[in-house]
Tab-separated table of C-alpha atoms and ligand atoms in Angstrom:
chain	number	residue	atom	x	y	z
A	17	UNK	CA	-6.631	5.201	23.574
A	18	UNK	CA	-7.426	2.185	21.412
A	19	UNK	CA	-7.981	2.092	17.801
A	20	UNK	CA	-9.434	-0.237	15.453
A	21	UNK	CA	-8.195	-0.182	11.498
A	22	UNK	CA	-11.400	-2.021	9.341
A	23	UNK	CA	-10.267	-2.421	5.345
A	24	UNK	CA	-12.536	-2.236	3.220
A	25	UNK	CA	-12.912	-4.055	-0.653
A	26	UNK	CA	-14.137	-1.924	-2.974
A	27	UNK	CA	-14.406	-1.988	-6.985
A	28	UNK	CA	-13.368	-5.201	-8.136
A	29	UNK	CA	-9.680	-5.641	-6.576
A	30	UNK	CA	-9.337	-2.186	-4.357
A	31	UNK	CA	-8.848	-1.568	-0.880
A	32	UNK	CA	-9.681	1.208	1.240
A	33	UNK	CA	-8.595	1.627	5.324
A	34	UNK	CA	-10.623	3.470	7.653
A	35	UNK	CA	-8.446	3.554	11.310
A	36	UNK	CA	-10.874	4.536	13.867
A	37	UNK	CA	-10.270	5.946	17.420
A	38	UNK	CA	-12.812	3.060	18.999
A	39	UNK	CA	-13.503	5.689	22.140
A	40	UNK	CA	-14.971	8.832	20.289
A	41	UNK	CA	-15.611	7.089	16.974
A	42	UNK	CA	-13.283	9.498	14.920
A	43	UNK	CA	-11.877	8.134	11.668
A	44	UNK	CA	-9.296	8.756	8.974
A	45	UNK	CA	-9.773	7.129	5.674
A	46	UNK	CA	-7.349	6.220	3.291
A	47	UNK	CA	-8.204	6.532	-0.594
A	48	UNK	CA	-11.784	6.938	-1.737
A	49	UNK	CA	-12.022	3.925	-4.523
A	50	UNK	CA	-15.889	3.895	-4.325
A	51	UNK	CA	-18.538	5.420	-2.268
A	52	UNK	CA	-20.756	3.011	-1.058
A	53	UNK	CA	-19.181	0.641	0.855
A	54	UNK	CA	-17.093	2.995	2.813
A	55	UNK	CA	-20.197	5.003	3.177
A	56	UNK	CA	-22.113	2.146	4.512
A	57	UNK	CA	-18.555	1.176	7.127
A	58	UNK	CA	-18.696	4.341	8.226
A	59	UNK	CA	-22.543	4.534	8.850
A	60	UNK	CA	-22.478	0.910	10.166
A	61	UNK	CA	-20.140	2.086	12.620
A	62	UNK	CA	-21.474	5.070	13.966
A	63	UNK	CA	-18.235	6.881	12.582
A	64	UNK	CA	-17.800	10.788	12.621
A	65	UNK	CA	-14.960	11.132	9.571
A	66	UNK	CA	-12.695	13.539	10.375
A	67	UNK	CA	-9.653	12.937	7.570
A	68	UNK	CA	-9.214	11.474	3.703
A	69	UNK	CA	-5.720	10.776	2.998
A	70	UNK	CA	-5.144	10.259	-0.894
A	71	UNK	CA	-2.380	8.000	-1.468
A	72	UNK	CA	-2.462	9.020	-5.671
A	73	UNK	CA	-4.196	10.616	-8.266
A	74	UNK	CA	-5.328	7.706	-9.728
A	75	UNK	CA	-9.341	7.306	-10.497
A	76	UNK	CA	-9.365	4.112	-8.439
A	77	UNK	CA	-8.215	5.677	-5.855
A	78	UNK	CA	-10.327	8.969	-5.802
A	79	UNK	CA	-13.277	8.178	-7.625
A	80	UNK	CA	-15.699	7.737	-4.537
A	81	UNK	CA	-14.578	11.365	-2.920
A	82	UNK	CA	-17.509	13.377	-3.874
A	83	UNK	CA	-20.434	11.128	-2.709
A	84	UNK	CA	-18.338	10.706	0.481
A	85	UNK	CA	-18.052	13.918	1.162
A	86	UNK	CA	-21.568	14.398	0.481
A	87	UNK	CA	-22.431	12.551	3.785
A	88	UNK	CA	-18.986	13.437	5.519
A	89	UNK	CA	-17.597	16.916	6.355
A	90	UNK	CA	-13.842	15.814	6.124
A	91	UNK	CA	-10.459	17.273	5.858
A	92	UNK	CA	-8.595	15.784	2.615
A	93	UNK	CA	-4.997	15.829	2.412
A	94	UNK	CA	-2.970	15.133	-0.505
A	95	UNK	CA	0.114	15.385	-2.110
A	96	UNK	CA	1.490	18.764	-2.375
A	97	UNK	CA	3.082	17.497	-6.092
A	98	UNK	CA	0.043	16.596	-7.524
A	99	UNK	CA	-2.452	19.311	-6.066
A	100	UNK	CA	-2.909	20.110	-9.996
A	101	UNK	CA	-4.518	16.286	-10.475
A	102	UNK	CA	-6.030	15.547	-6.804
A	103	UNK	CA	-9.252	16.597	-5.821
A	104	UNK	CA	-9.734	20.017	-4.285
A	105	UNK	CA	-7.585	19.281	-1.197
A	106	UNK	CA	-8.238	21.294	2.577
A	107	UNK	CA	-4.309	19.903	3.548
A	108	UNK	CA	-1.539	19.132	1.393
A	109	UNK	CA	1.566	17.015	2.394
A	110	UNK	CA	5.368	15.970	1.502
A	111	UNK	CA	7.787	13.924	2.162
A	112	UNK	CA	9.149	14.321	5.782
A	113	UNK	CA	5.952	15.966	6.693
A	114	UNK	CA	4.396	15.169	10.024
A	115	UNK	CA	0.184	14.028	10.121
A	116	UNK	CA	-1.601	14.318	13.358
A	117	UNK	CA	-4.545	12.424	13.831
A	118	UNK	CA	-6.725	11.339	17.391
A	119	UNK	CA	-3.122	12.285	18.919
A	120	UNK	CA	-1.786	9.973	16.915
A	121	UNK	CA	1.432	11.228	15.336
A	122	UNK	CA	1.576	9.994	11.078
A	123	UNK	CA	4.855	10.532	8.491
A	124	UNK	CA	4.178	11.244	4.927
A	125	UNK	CA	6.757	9.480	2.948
A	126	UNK	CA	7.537	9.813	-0.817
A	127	UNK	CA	6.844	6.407	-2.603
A	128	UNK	CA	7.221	7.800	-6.583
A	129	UNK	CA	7.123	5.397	-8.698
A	130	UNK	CA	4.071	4.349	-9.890
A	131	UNK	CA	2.943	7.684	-10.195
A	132	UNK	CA	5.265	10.706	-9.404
A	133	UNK	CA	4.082	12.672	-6.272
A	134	UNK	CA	2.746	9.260	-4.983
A	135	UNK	CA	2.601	9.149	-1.216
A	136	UNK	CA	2.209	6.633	1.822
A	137	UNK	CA	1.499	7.240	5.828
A	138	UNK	CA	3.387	5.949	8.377
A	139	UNK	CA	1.433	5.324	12.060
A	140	UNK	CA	4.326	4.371	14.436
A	141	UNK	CA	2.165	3.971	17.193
A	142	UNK	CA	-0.456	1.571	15.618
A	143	UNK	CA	2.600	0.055	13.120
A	144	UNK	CA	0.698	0.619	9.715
A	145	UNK	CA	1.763	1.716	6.904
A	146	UNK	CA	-0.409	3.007	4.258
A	147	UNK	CA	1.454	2.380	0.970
A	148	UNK	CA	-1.648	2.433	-1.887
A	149	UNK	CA	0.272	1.563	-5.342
A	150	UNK	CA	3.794	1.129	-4.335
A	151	UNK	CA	4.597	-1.545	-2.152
A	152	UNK	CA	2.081	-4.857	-1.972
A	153	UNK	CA	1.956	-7.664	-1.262
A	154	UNK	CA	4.504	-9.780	-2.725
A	155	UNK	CA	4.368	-6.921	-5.758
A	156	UNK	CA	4.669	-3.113	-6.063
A	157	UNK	CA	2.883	-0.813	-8.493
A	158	UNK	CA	3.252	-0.688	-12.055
A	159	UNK	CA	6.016	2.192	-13.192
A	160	UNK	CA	3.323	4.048	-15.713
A	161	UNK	CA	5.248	7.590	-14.264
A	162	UNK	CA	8.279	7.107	-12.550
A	163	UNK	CA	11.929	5.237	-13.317
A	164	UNK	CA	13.126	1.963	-11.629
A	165	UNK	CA	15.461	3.671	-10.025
A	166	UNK	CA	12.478	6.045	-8.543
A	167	UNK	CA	10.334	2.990	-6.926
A	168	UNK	CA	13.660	1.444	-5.807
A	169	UNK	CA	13.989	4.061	-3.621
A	170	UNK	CA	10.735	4.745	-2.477
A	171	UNK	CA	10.884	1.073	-1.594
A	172	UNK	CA	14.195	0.954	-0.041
A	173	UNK	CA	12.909	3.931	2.020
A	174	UNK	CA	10.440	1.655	3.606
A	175	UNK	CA	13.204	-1.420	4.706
A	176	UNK	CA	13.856	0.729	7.535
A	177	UNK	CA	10.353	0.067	9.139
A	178	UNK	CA	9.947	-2.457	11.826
A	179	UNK	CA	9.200	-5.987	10.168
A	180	UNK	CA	5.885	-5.988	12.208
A	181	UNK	CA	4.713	-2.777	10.311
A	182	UNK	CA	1.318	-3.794	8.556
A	183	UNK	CA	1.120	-2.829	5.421
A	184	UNK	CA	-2.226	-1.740	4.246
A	185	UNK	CA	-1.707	-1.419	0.466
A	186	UNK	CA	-4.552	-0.543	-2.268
A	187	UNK	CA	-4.970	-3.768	-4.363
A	188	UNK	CA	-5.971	-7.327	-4.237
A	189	UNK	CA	-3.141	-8.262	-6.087
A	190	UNK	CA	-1.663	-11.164	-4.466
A	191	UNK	CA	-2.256	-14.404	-5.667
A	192	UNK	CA	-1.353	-13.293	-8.918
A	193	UNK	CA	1.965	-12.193	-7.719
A	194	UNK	CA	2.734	-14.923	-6.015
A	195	UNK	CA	2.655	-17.192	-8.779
A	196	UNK	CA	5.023	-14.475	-10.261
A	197	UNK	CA	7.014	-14.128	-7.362
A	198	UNK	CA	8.051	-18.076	-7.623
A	199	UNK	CA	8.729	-18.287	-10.848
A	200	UNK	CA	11.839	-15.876	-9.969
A	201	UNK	CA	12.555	-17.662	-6.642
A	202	UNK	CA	11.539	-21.156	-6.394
A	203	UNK	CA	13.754	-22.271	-4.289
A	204	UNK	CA	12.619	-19.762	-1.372
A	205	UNK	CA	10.748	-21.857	1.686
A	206	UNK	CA	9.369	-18.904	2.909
A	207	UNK	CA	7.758	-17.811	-0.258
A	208	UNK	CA	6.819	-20.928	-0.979
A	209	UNK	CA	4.811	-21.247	2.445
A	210	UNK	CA	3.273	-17.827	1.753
A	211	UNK	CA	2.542	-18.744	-1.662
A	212	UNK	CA	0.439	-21.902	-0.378
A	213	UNK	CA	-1.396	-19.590	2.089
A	214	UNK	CA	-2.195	-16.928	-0.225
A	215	UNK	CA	-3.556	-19.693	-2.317
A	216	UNK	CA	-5.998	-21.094	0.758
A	217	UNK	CA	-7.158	-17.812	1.919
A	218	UNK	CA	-7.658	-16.788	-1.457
A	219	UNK	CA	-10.267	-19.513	-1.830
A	220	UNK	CA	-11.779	-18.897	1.116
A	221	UNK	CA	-12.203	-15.163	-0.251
A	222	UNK	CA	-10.382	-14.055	2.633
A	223	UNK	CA	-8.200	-10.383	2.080
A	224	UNK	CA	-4.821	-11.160	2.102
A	225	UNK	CA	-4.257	-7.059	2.672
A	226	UNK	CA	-2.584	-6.039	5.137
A	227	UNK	CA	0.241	-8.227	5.177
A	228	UNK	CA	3.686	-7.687	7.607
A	229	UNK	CA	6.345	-5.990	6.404
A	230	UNK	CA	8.916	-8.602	7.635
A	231	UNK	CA	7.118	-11.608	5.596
A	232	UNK	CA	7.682	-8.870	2.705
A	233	UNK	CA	11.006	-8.799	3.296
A	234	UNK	CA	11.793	-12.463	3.469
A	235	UNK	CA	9.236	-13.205	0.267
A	236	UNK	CA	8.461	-10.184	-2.022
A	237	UNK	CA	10.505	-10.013	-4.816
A	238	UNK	CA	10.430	-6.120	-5.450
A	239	UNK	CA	11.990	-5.677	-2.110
A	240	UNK	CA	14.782	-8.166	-2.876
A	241	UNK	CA	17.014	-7.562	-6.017
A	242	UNK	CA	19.840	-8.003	-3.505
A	243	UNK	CA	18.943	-11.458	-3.189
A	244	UNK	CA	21.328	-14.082	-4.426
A	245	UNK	CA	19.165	-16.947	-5.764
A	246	UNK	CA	16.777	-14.310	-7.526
A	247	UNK	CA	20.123	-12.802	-9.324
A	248	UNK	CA	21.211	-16.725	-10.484
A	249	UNK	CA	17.919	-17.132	-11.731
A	250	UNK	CA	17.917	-13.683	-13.800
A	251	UNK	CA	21.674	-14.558	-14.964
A	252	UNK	CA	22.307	-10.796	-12.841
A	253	UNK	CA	24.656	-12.009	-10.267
A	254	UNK	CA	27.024	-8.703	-10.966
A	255	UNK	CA	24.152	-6.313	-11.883
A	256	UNK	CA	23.255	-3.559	-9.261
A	257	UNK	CA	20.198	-3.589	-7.367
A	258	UNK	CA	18.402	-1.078	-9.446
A	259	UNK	CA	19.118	-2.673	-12.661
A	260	UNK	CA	18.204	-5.818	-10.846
A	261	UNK	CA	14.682	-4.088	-9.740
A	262	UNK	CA	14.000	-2.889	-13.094
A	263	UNK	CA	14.286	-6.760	-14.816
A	264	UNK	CA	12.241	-7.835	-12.049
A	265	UNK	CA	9.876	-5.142	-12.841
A	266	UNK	CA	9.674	-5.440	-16.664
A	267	UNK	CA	9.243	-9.763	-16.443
A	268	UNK	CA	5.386	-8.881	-14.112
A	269	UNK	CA	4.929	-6.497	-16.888
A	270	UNK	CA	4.524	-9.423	-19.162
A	271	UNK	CA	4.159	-11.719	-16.601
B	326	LIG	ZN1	-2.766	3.519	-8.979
B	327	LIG	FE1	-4.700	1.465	-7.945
């Protein structure tokens, strides 16, 4: 069985991720930012949608639901913790939980952080990761429910991941923190070299979602309070991770 994973811009900086099963055409979709374009993707296609997973509860995330669903009979899973703010939902899911799709086997991890009861998908077998608001590239989500400590975590959770794990993430962030990412670790060739990339394919409007979970590792800031240079240039060389995180955190606030 081969599948195919198209991601598709909507809104003005969104992404949404259909991964399609390119023999019988069945598709899972993850987060319904707008209608129309993943409406037309799926029409263009010839796709019969079978799932929505719903990352969060956030409007940019859910907004296009109803006028897909319109033209779709699908299955929509949430999170279990925010049934109460998700549309009606046919499946809900938790941490832990196992998702089965085109024989495909998913896991539903808990990324709080961002929001609380914020969740991502895990596809071993096609080595994506859906991670919406928490992890990005080169950035995670902004904390408006959970602590620090929370998206530390949910982040740390990920590390485990093989490094060639694609991570299909909800926002066109990345040029923006890039520029943020340097100005913490300058001295970092790697991050540098993405940085110039991200720049180039940025002006070529190419996406620069997904991105590989080992480039994160070596470059994204979020994923590397650890780091030695980044602690010498926060003056945090005996801080702990988390209280590292949270600095790095509060400076892209007001970046
Ligand atoms: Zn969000
Ligand atoms: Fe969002």
């Amino acid at each position: 069985m081969s599948f195919e994973l198209i991601t598709i811009p909507c809104l003005s900086d969104n992404y949404a991720f259909i991964l399609y099963n390119v023999e019988n055409r069945s598709a899972i979709l993850v987060d319904a930012p707008e209608a129309d374009p993943i409406n037309q993707v799926l029409s263009e296609n010839n796709l019969n949608l079978e799932k929505i997973f719903l990352t969060h509860h956030h409007a940019d995330h859910i907004d296009g639901l109803d006028k897909i669903l319109e033209k779709h009979s699908a299955v929509t899973i949430g999170a279990k913790a925010d049934i109460h703010r998700l549309p009606k939902l046919e499946e809900y899911v938790q941490a832990g939980d196992y998702f089965f799709f085109q024989g495909q086997l998913g896991k539903v991890f808990d990324v709080s952080g961002h929001t609380i009861g914020h969740i991502a998908l895990y596809i071993p077998t096609q080595n994506i990761l859906f991670s919406g608001d928490s992890l990005m590239a080169l950035g995670c989500g902004r904390l408006f429910e959970g602590s620090a400590e929370q998206m530390w975590q949910s982040l740390s959770s990920l590390l485990s991941l093989p490094n060639t794990t694609q991570i299909c993430s909800g926002h066109e962030y990345t040029e923006n923190n890039a520029s943020f990412a340097l100005s913490i670790d300058p001295k970092n060739h790697d991050l540098i070299k993405r940085c110039e990339q991200v720049k180039l394919e940025r002006s070529k409007g190419f996406f620069t979602v997904p991105s590989e979970l080992g480039l994160e590792k070596k470059t994204n800031p979020f994923l590397r309070p650890f780091d030695k240079n980044i602690r010498e240039n926060l003056n945090m060389l005996s801080s702990t991770d988390v209280e590292v995180f949270s600095r790095i955190r509060s400076l892209k606030d007001k970046f």
